[in-house]
Amino acid sequence: MHNILVTGGAGYVGSHACKALSKAGYRPIAYDNLSFGHEWAAQWGPLERGDILDRSRLDEVLKRYTPLAVMHFAAFAYVGESVVDPGKYYRNNMAGSLTLLEAMRDRNVDTIIFSSTCATYGIPESVPIREDAPQRPINPYGASKLMVERMIQDFAAAHALKFALLRYFNASGADPDNQIGEDHDPETHLIPLALDAAAGRRANLTIFGSDYDTPDGTCIRDYIHVTDLAAAHICALETLTKDGRLSAAYNLGNGLGASVSDVIEATQRVTGLAVPVVRGARRPGDPAVLITDSTKARDELGWVPGITDLSEIIATAWAWHQRQWPRKPA
Ligand code: UDP
């Protein structure tokens, strides 16, 4: 059985990738410093505590497991924080990835699947966004991810590294078996916050801007189920193992836009509870519409998203939410 090193394997998307790897017959080795990851999320293989900036720890783990490939999720991902503390993001996301790439190069691990983001595109000139759209990130988080994409391509040219740069749109939902799910502290994402408001764990949900140039005035995003993101990593791994010439960037989304109001309505339908809302100001840096064209991932990786309906996505997140925070009987 092949080992796959999963940095950030105890985090949200990383843990779902570990489960998918295990189902596909691989042994995931979760490498995580547990700064945001959770020990309970690493259920499908060993958990190796370590930081991506720690070269000797990485060397030790690569030597021990000789992985076939690395799936690289470990990163800080709060856009707002990256603006006020850019050094933290460049150090961890960029310097940490460089440390990982050098460790891989020196141990002859020749395949990387990188967790990138639509934030590398910045404000799109047009939607749906394709992979060849200009990448002009508007915050240090997106910039740090774009720099890693560039480093990976340079390492590929120099050291025959095979790679997939997977640019996620809005990761959402939870494992349909309800074993793992989203658990961020602080939570900033729309769907878990809407569920918190529905369940009474917070007083209300603030809608960040109702005056966008969209049909209902709220921002439109492309919500993609976390299990489908995980599946794309397996498709990429298998494609690269067969043919490294397919090394490329792939956008991952459903190509279906949902507005903030759509998400709120669907949350109310799924939970049967009201979501109290407050209309607030726009959040700086939010483009009005982010929707992708994922034809390339479908055609070249054979990726077919399975949970595309917004209510179905929210239903998996709601099941997980209820497992984490069961409501006390009245
Ligand atoms: N959003 C909102 N209220 C919140 C959190 C998010 O209105 O409390 C909006 C946000 O402006 C964006 C969408 O919901 O248009 C998705 O935001 P999220 O932070 O979940 O993901 P992002 O698009 O930033 O990756």
PDB file of N, CA, C and O and ligand atoms in Angstrom, residues 77 79 117-119 141 168-171 182 187-194 202 204-209 212 218-223 258-261 263-264 278 280-288 290, ligand 1:
ATOM      1  N   ALA A  77      -5.345  30.485   6.542  1.00  0.00           N
ATOM      2  CA  ALA A  77      -6.334  30.791   5.488  1.00  0.00           C
ATOM      3  C   ALA A  77      -7.345  31.876   5.859  1.00  0.00           C
ATOM      4  O   ALA A  77      -8.449  31.879   5.339  1.00  0.00           O
ATOM      5  N   VAL A  79      -8.268  35.474   5.304  1.00  0.00           N
ATOM      6  CA  VAL A  79      -7.933  36.593   4.418  1.00  0.00           C
ATOM      7  C   VAL A  79      -7.698  37.880   5.223  1.00  0.00           C
ATOM      8  O   VAL A  79      -6.694  38.583   5.032  1.00  0.00           O
ATOM      9  N   THR A 117      -6.191  28.199  -4.432  1.00  0.00           N
ATOM     10  CA  THR A 117      -7.447  28.898  -4.145  1.00  0.00           C
ATOM     11  C   THR A 117      -7.851  29.864  -5.256  1.00  0.00           C
ATOM     12  O   THR A 117      -6.988  30.416  -5.949  1.00  0.00           O
ATOM     13  N   CYS A 118      -9.134  30.115  -5.336  1.00  0.00           N
ATOM     14  CA  CYS A 118      -9.625  31.125  -6.280  1.00  0.00           C
ATOM     15  C   CYS A 118      -9.175  32.517  -5.860  1.00  0.00           C
ATOM     16  O   CYS A 118      -9.243  33.453  -6.656  1.00  0.00           O
ATOM     17  N   ALA A 119      -8.687  32.654  -4.597  1.00  0.00           N
ATOM     18  CA  ALA A 119      -8.179  33.963  -4.153  1.00  0.00           C
ATOM     19  C   ALA A 119      -6.933  34.366  -4.940  1.00  0.00           C
ATOM     20  O   ALA A 119      -6.531  35.531  -4.887  1.00  0.00           O
ATOM     21  N   TYR A 141      -2.947  36.582   1.633  1.00  0.00           N
ATOM     22  CA  TYR A 141      -3.279  35.150   1.593  1.00  0.00           C
ATOM     23  C   TYR A 141      -3.218  34.631   0.153  1.00  0.00           C
ATOM     24  O   TYR A 141      -2.521  33.665  -0.153  1.00  0.00           O
ATOM     25  N   TYR A 168      -9.381  25.874  -5.284  1.00  0.00           N
ATOM     26  CA  TYR A 168     -10.735  25.663  -4.751  1.00  0.00           C
ATOM     27  C   TYR A 168     -11.547  26.937  -4.822  1.00  0.00           C
ATOM     28  O   TYR A 168     -11.052  28.012  -4.526  1.00  0.00           O
ATOM     29  N   PHE A 169     -12.817  26.782  -5.071  1.00  0.00           N
ATOM     30  CA  PHE A 169     -13.760  27.882  -4.860  1.00  0.00           C
ATOM     31  C   PHE A 169     -14.253  27.744  -3.404  1.00  0.00           C
ATOM     32  O   PHE A 169     -13.425  27.569  -2.531  1.00  0.00           O
ATOM     33  N   ASN A 170     -15.532  27.799  -3.090  1.00  0.00           N
ATOM     34  CA  ASN A 170     -15.897  27.836  -1.673  1.00  0.00           C
ATOM     35  C   ASN A 170     -16.127  26.441  -1.095  1.00  0.00           C
ATOM     36  O   ASN A 170     -17.209  25.867  -1.271  1.00  0.00           O
ATOM     37  N   ALA A 171     -15.111  25.940  -0.407  1.00  0.00           N
ATOM     38  CA  ALA A 171     -15.203  24.623   0.229  1.00  0.00           C
ATOM     39  C   ALA A 171     -16.336  24.649   1.247  1.00  0.00           C
ATOM     40  O   ALA A 171     -16.445  25.585   2.051  1.00  0.00           O
ATOM     41  N   GLU A 182     -16.363  20.626   9.288  1.00  0.00           N
ATOM     42  CA  GLU A 182     -15.686  21.903   9.469  1.00  0.00           C
ATOM     43  C   GLU A 182     -15.678  22.302  10.939  1.00  0.00           C
ATOM     44  O   GLU A 182     -16.703  22.232  11.607  1.00  0.00           O
ATOM     45  N   GLU A 187     -14.594  30.961  13.481  1.00  0.00           N
ATOM     46  CA  GLU A 187     -15.304  30.609  12.239  1.00  0.00           C
ATOM     47  C   GLU A 187     -15.637  31.900  11.499  1.00  0.00           C
ATOM     48  O   GLU A 187     -16.127  32.846  12.099  1.00  0.00           O
ATOM     49  N   THR A 188     -15.346  31.915  10.210  1.00  0.00           N
ATOM     50  CA  THR A 188     -15.645  33.116   9.417  1.00  0.00           C
ATOM     51  C   THR A 188     -16.495  32.788   8.203  1.00  0.00           C
ATOM     52  O   THR A 188     -16.913  33.680   7.484  1.00  0.00           O
ATOM     53  N   HIS A 189     -16.739  31.502   7.938  1.00  0.00           N
ATOM     54  CA  HIS A 189     -17.405  31.116   6.688  1.00  0.00           C
ATOM     55  C   HIS A 189     -18.921  31.175   6.797  1.00  0.00           C
ATOM     56  O   HIS A 189     -19.499  30.915   7.848  1.00  0.00           O
ATOM     57  N   LEU A 190     -19.519  31.491   5.659  1.00  0.00           N
ATOM     58  CA  LEU A 190     -20.948  31.778   5.644  1.00  0.00           C
ATOM     59  C   LEU A 190     -21.824  30.614   6.128  1.00  0.00           C
ATOM     60  O   LEU A 190     -22.698  30.808   6.979  1.00  0.00           O
ATOM     61  N   ILE A 191     -21.624  29.419   5.578  1.00  0.00           N
ATOM     62  CA  ILE A 191     -22.571  28.331   5.903  1.00  0.00           C
ATOM     63  C   ILE A 191     -22.521  27.956   7.390  1.00  0.00           C
ATOM     64  O   ILE A 191     -23.586  27.935   8.042  1.00  0.00           O
ATOM     65  N   PRO A 192     -21.332  27.697   7.976  1.00  0.00           N
ATOM     66  CA  PRO A 192     -21.361  27.390   9.415  1.00  0.00           C
ATOM     67  C   PRO A 192     -21.903  28.535  10.263  1.00  0.00           C
ATOM     68  O   PRO A 192     -22.571  28.285  11.279  1.00  0.00           O
ATOM     69  N   LEU A 193     -21.660  29.777   9.848  1.00  0.00           N
ATOM     70  CA  LEU A 193     -22.195  30.909  10.621  1.00  0.00           C
ATOM     71  C   LEU A 193     -23.720  30.975  10.510  1.00  0.00           C
ATOM     72  O   LEU A 193     -24.413  31.272  11.487  1.00  0.00           O
ATOM     73  N   ALA A 194     -24.235  30.677   9.316  1.00  0.00           N
ATOM     74  CA  ALA A 194     -25.700  30.670   9.144  1.00  0.00           C
ATOM     75  C   ALA A 194     -26.313  29.556   9.998  1.00  0.00           C
ATOM     76  O   ALA A 194     -27.367  29.742  10.617  1.00  0.00           O
ATOM     77  N   ARG A 202     -25.382  31.797  17.880  1.00  0.00           N
ATOM     78  CA  ARG A 202     -25.039  33.222  17.772  1.00  0.00           C
ATOM     79  C   ARG A 202     -26.327  33.986  17.519  1.00  0.00           C
ATOM     80  O   ARG A 202     -27.313  33.409  17.044  1.00  0.00           O
ATOM     81  N   ASN A 204     -27.185  36.397  15.462  1.00  0.00           N
ATOM     82  CA  ASN A 204     -27.639  36.616  14.089  1.00  0.00           C
ATOM     83  C   ASN A 204     -26.479  36.451  13.112  1.00  0.00           C
ATOM     84  O   ASN A 204     -25.342  36.227  13.524  1.00  0.00           O
ATOM     85  N   LEU A 205     -26.821  36.565  11.846  1.00  0.00           N
ATOM     86  CA  LEU A 205     -25.820  36.514  10.786  1.00  0.00           C
ATOM     87  C   LEU A 205     -25.800  37.881  10.120  1.00  0.00           C
ATOM     88  O   LEU A 205     -26.859  38.410   9.775  1.00  0.00           O
ATOM     89  N   THR A 206     -24.617  38.433   9.932  1.00  0.00           N
ATOM     90  CA  THR A 206     -24.533  39.711   9.214  1.00  0.00           C
ATOM     91  C   THR A 206     -24.318  39.430   7.738  1.00  0.00           C
ATOM     92  O   THR A 206     -23.421  38.673   7.366  1.00  0.00           O
ATOM     93  N   ILE A 207     -25.159  40.029   6.912  1.00  0.00           N
ATOM     94  CA  ILE A 207     -24.972  39.936   5.458  1.00  0.00           C
ATOM     95  C   ILE A 207     -24.012  41.051   5.061  1.00  0.00           C
ATOM     96  O   ILE A 207     -24.325  42.232   5.241  1.00  0.00           O
ATOM     97  N   PHE A 208     -22.866  40.651   4.526  1.00  0.00           N
ATOM     98  CA  PHE A 208     -21.855  41.644   4.161  1.00  0.00           C
ATOM     99  C   PHE A 208     -22.169  42.258   2.791  1.00  0.00           C
ATOM    100  O   PHE A 208     -21.634  41.832   1.784  1.00  0.00           O
ATOM    101  N   GLY A 209     -23.036  43.247   2.783  1.00  0.00           N
ATOM    102  CA  GLY A 209     -23.333  43.985   1.557  1.00  0.00           C
ATOM    103  C   GLY A 209     -24.567  43.471   0.847  1.00  0.00           C
ATOM    104  O   GLY A 209     -24.684  42.282   0.576  1.00  0.00           O
ATOM    105  N   TYR A 212     -24.647  44.852  -4.080  1.00  0.00           N
ATOM    106  CA  TYR A 212     -23.814  44.385  -5.190  1.00  0.00           C
ATOM    107  C   TYR A 212     -24.639  44.309  -6.471  1.00  0.00           C
ATOM    108  O   TYR A 212     -25.877  44.206  -6.413  1.00  0.00           O
ATOM    109  N   THR A 218     -26.746  40.537  -3.132  1.00  0.00           N
ATOM    110  CA  THR A 218     -25.718  39.934  -2.272  1.00  0.00           C
ATOM    111  C   THR A 218     -24.712  39.154  -3.129  1.00  0.00           C
ATOM    112  O   THR A 218     -25.003  38.787  -4.273  1.00  0.00           O
ATOM    113  N   CYS A 219     -23.553  38.886  -2.545  1.00  0.00           N
ATOM    114  CA  CYS A 219     -22.457  38.252  -3.299  1.00  0.00           C
ATOM    115  C   CYS A 219     -22.784  36.822  -3.711  1.00  0.00           C
ATOM    116  O   CYS A 219     -23.409  36.071  -2.945  1.00  0.00           O
ATOM    117  N   ILE A 220     -22.311  36.480  -4.874  1.00  0.00           N
ATOM    118  CA  ILE A 220     -22.520  35.120  -5.397  1.00  0.00           C
ATOM    119  C   ILE A 220     -21.204  34.347  -5.348  1.00  0.00           C
ATOM    120  O   ILE A 220     -20.155  34.858  -5.748  1.00  0.00           O
ATOM    121  N   ARG A 221     -21.289  33.111  -4.840  1.00  0.00           N
ATOM    122  CA  ARG A 221     -20.111  32.248  -4.728  1.00  0.00           C
ATOM    123  C   ARG A 221     -20.433  30.864  -5.289  1.00  0.00           C
ATOM    124  O   ARG A 221     -21.608  30.479  -5.421  1.00  0.00           O
ATOM    125  N   ASP A 222     -19.370  30.118  -5.533  1.00  0.00           N
ATOM    126  CA  ASP A 222     -19.481  28.772  -6.091  1.00  0.00           C
ATOM    127  C   ASP A 222     -19.146  27.776  -4.971  1.00  0.00           C
ATOM    128  O   ASP A 222     -17.973  27.542  -4.667  1.00  0.00           O
ATOM    129  N   TYR A 223     -20.182  27.249  -4.322  1.00  0.00           N
ATOM    130  CA  TYR A 223     -19.976  26.359  -3.171  1.00  0.00           C
ATOM    131  C   TYR A 223     -19.726  24.942  -3.668  1.00  0.00           C
ATOM    132  O   TYR A 223     -20.537  24.400  -4.427  1.00  0.00           O
ATOM    133  N   ALA A 258     -24.411  30.678  -6.013  1.00  0.00           N
ATOM    134  CA  ALA A 258     -25.460  30.877  -4.999  1.00  0.00           C
ATOM    135  C   ALA A 258     -25.142  32.177  -4.281  1.00  0.00           C
ATOM    136  O   ALA A 258     -23.980  32.418  -3.909  1.00  0.00           O
ATOM    137  N   SER A 259     -26.165  32.994  -4.081  1.00  0.00           N
ATOM    138  CA  SER A 259     -25.950  34.271  -3.385  1.00  0.00           C
ATOM    139  C   SER A 259     -26.021  34.033  -1.874  1.00  0.00           C
ATOM    140  O   SER A 259     -26.467  32.970  -1.411  1.00  0.00           O
ATOM    141  N   VAL A 260     -25.603  35.047  -1.118  1.00  0.00           N
ATOM    142  CA  VAL A 260     -25.701  34.951   0.346  1.00  0.00           C
ATOM    143  C   VAL A 260     -27.172  34.727   0.724  1.00  0.00           C
ATOM    144  O   VAL A 260     -27.479  33.887   1.587  1.00  0.00           O
ATOM    145  N   SER A 261     -28.093  35.425   0.049  1.00  0.00           N
ATOM    146  CA  SER A 261     -29.521  35.223   0.360  1.00  0.00           C
ATOM    147  C   SER A 261     -29.963  33.805   0.018  1.00  0.00           C
ATOM    148  O   SER A 261     -30.763  33.204   0.758  1.00  0.00           O
ATOM    149  N   VAL A 263     -28.137  31.165   0.224  1.00  0.00           N
ATOM    150  CA  VAL A 263     -27.605  30.301   1.286  1.00  0.00           C
ATOM    151  C   VAL A 263     -28.478  30.405   2.531  1.00  0.00           C
ATOM    152  O   VAL A 263     -28.801  29.395   3.175  1.00  0.00           O
ATOM    153  N   ILE A 264     -28.905  31.616   2.851  1.00  0.00           N
ATOM    154  CA  ILE A 264     -29.746  31.802   4.038  1.00  0.00           C
ATOM    155  C   ILE A 264     -31.088  31.073   3.858  1.00  0.00           C
ATOM    156  O   ILE A 264     -31.542  30.350   4.750  1.00  0.00           O
ATOM    157  N   VAL A 278     -28.831  40.439   9.966  1.00  0.00           N
ATOM    158  CA  VAL A 278     -28.606  41.877  10.070  1.00  0.00           C
ATOM    159  C   VAL A 278     -27.927  42.260   8.772  1.00  0.00           C
ATOM    160  O   VAL A 278     -27.039  41.550   8.312  1.00  0.00           O
ATOM    161  N   GLY A 280     -25.379  44.325   6.872  1.00  0.00           N
ATOM    162  CA  GLY A 280     -24.193  45.114   7.206  1.00  0.00           C
ATOM    163  C   GLY A 280     -23.489  45.623   5.959  1.00  0.00           C
ATOM    164  O   GLY A 280     -23.974  45.469   4.835  1.00  0.00           O
ATOM    165  N   ALA A 281     -22.337  46.258   6.198  1.00  0.00           N
ATOM    166  CA  ALA A 281     -21.546  46.836   5.108  1.00  0.00           C
ATOM    167  C   ALA A 281     -20.838  45.734   4.334  1.00  0.00           C
ATOM    168  O   ALA A 281     -20.728  44.606   4.802  1.00  0.00           O
ATOM    169  N   ARG A 282     -20.358  46.094   3.154  1.00  0.00           N
ATOM    170  CA  ARG A 282     -19.556  45.162   2.372  1.00  0.00           C
ATOM    171  C   ARG A 282     -18.283  44.798   3.144  1.00  0.00           C
ATOM    172  O   ARG A 282     -17.760  45.643   3.881  1.00  0.00           O
ATOM    173  N   ARG A 283     -17.801  43.579   2.948  1.00  0.00           N
ATOM    174  CA  ARG A 283     -16.519  43.190   3.529  1.00  0.00           C
ATOM    175  C   ARG A 283     -15.441  43.558   2.501  1.00  0.00           C
ATOM    176  O   ARG A 283     -15.561  43.163   1.334  1.00  0.00           O
ATOM    177  N   PRO A 284     -14.405  44.286   2.921  1.00  0.00           N
ATOM    178  CA  PRO A 284     -13.404  44.702   1.941  1.00  0.00           C
ATOM    179  C   PRO A 284     -12.804  43.499   1.205  1.00  0.00           C
ATOM    180  O   PRO A 284     -12.535  42.461   1.816  1.00  0.00           O
ATOM    181  N   GLY A 285     -12.642  43.659  -0.105  1.00  0.00           N
ATOM    182  CA  GLY A 285     -11.973  42.609  -0.880  1.00  0.00           C
ATOM    183  C   GLY A 285     -12.893  41.531  -1.398  1.00  0.00           C
ATOM    184  O   GLY A 285     -12.417  40.558  -1.991  1.00  0.00           O
ATOM    185  N   ASP A 286     -14.195  41.651  -1.180  1.00  0.00           N
ATOM    186  CA  ASP A 286     -15.135  40.643  -1.673  1.00  0.00           C
ATOM    187  C   ASP A 286     -15.582  40.966  -3.106  1.00  0.00           C
ATOM    188  O   ASP A 286     -16.310  41.943  -3.314  1.00  0.00           O
ATOM    189  N   PRO A 287     -15.187  40.168  -4.110  1.00  0.00           N
ATOM    190  CA  PRO A 287     -15.747  40.372  -5.451  1.00  0.00           C
ATOM    191  C   PRO A 287     -17.234  40.017  -5.447  1.00  0.00           C
ATOM    192  O   PRO A 287     -17.678  39.183  -4.650  1.00  0.00           O
ATOM    193  N   ALA A 288     -18.014  40.670  -6.327  1.00  0.00           N
ATOM    194  CA  ALA A 288     -19.461  40.433  -6.356  1.00  0.00           C
ATOM    195  C   ALA A 288     -19.776  38.977  -6.724  1.00  0.00           C
ATOM    196  O   ALA A 288     -20.638  38.340  -6.114  1.00  0.00           O
ATOM    197  N   LEU A 290     -18.057  35.107  -7.848  1.00  0.00           N
ATOM    198  CA  LEU A 290     -16.957  34.175  -8.123  1.00  0.00           C
ATOM    199  C   LEU A 290     -17.578  32.833  -8.501  1.00  0.00           C
ATOM    200  O   LEU A 290     -18.170  32.156  -7.652  1.00  0.00           O
TER     201      LEU A 290
HETATM  202  N1  UDP B   1     -20.542  36.417   4.199  1.00  0.00           N
HETATM  203  C1  UDP B   1     -21.526  37.156   4.855  1.00  0.00           C
HETATM  204  N2  UDP B   1     -21.572  37.118   6.198  1.00  0.00           N
HETATM  205  C2  UDP B   1     -20.689  36.410   6.968  1.00  0.00           C
HETATM  206  C3  UDP B   1     -19.694  35.637   6.305  1.00  0.00           C
HETATM  207  C4  UDP B   1     -19.654  35.675   4.925  1.00  0.00           C
HETATM  208  O1  UDP B   1     -22.333  37.826   4.216  1.00  0.00           O
HETATM  209  O2  UDP B   1     -20.775  36.448   8.198  1.00  0.00           O
HETATM  210  C5  UDP B   1     -20.480  36.439   2.735  1.00  0.00           C
HETATM  211  C6  UDP B   1     -19.161  36.939   2.192  1.00  0.00           C
HETATM  212  O3  UDP B   1     -19.173  38.340   2.026  1.00  0.00           O
HETATM  213  C7  UDP B   1     -19.084  36.200   0.854  1.00  0.00           C
HETATM  214  C8  UDP B   1     -19.833  34.894   1.111  1.00  0.00           C
HETATM  215  O4  UDP B   1     -20.601  35.119   2.284  1.00  0.00           O
HETATM  216  O5  UDP B   1     -19.765  36.913  -0.137  1.00  0.00           O
HETATM  217  C9  UDP B   1     -18.899  33.715   1.362  1.00  0.00           C
HETATM  218  O6  UDP B   1     -17.955  34.094   2.347  1.00  0.00           O
HETATM  219  P1  UDP B   1     -17.008  33.054   3.057  1.00  0.00           P
HETATM  220  O7  UDP B   1     -16.233  33.817   4.110  1.00  0.00           O
HETATM  221  O8  UDP B   1     -17.786  31.864   3.497  1.00  0.00           O
HETATM  222  O9  UDP B   1     -16.045  32.554   1.901  1.00  0.00           O
HETATM  223  P2  UDP B   1     -15.087  33.376   0.904  1.00  0.00           P
HETATM  224  O10 UDP B   1     -15.926  33.673  -0.315  1.00  0.00           O
HETATM  225  O11 UDP B   1     -14.592  34.594   1.607  1.00  0.00           O
HETATM  226  O12 UDP B   1     -14.003  32.395   0.608  1.00  0.00           O
END
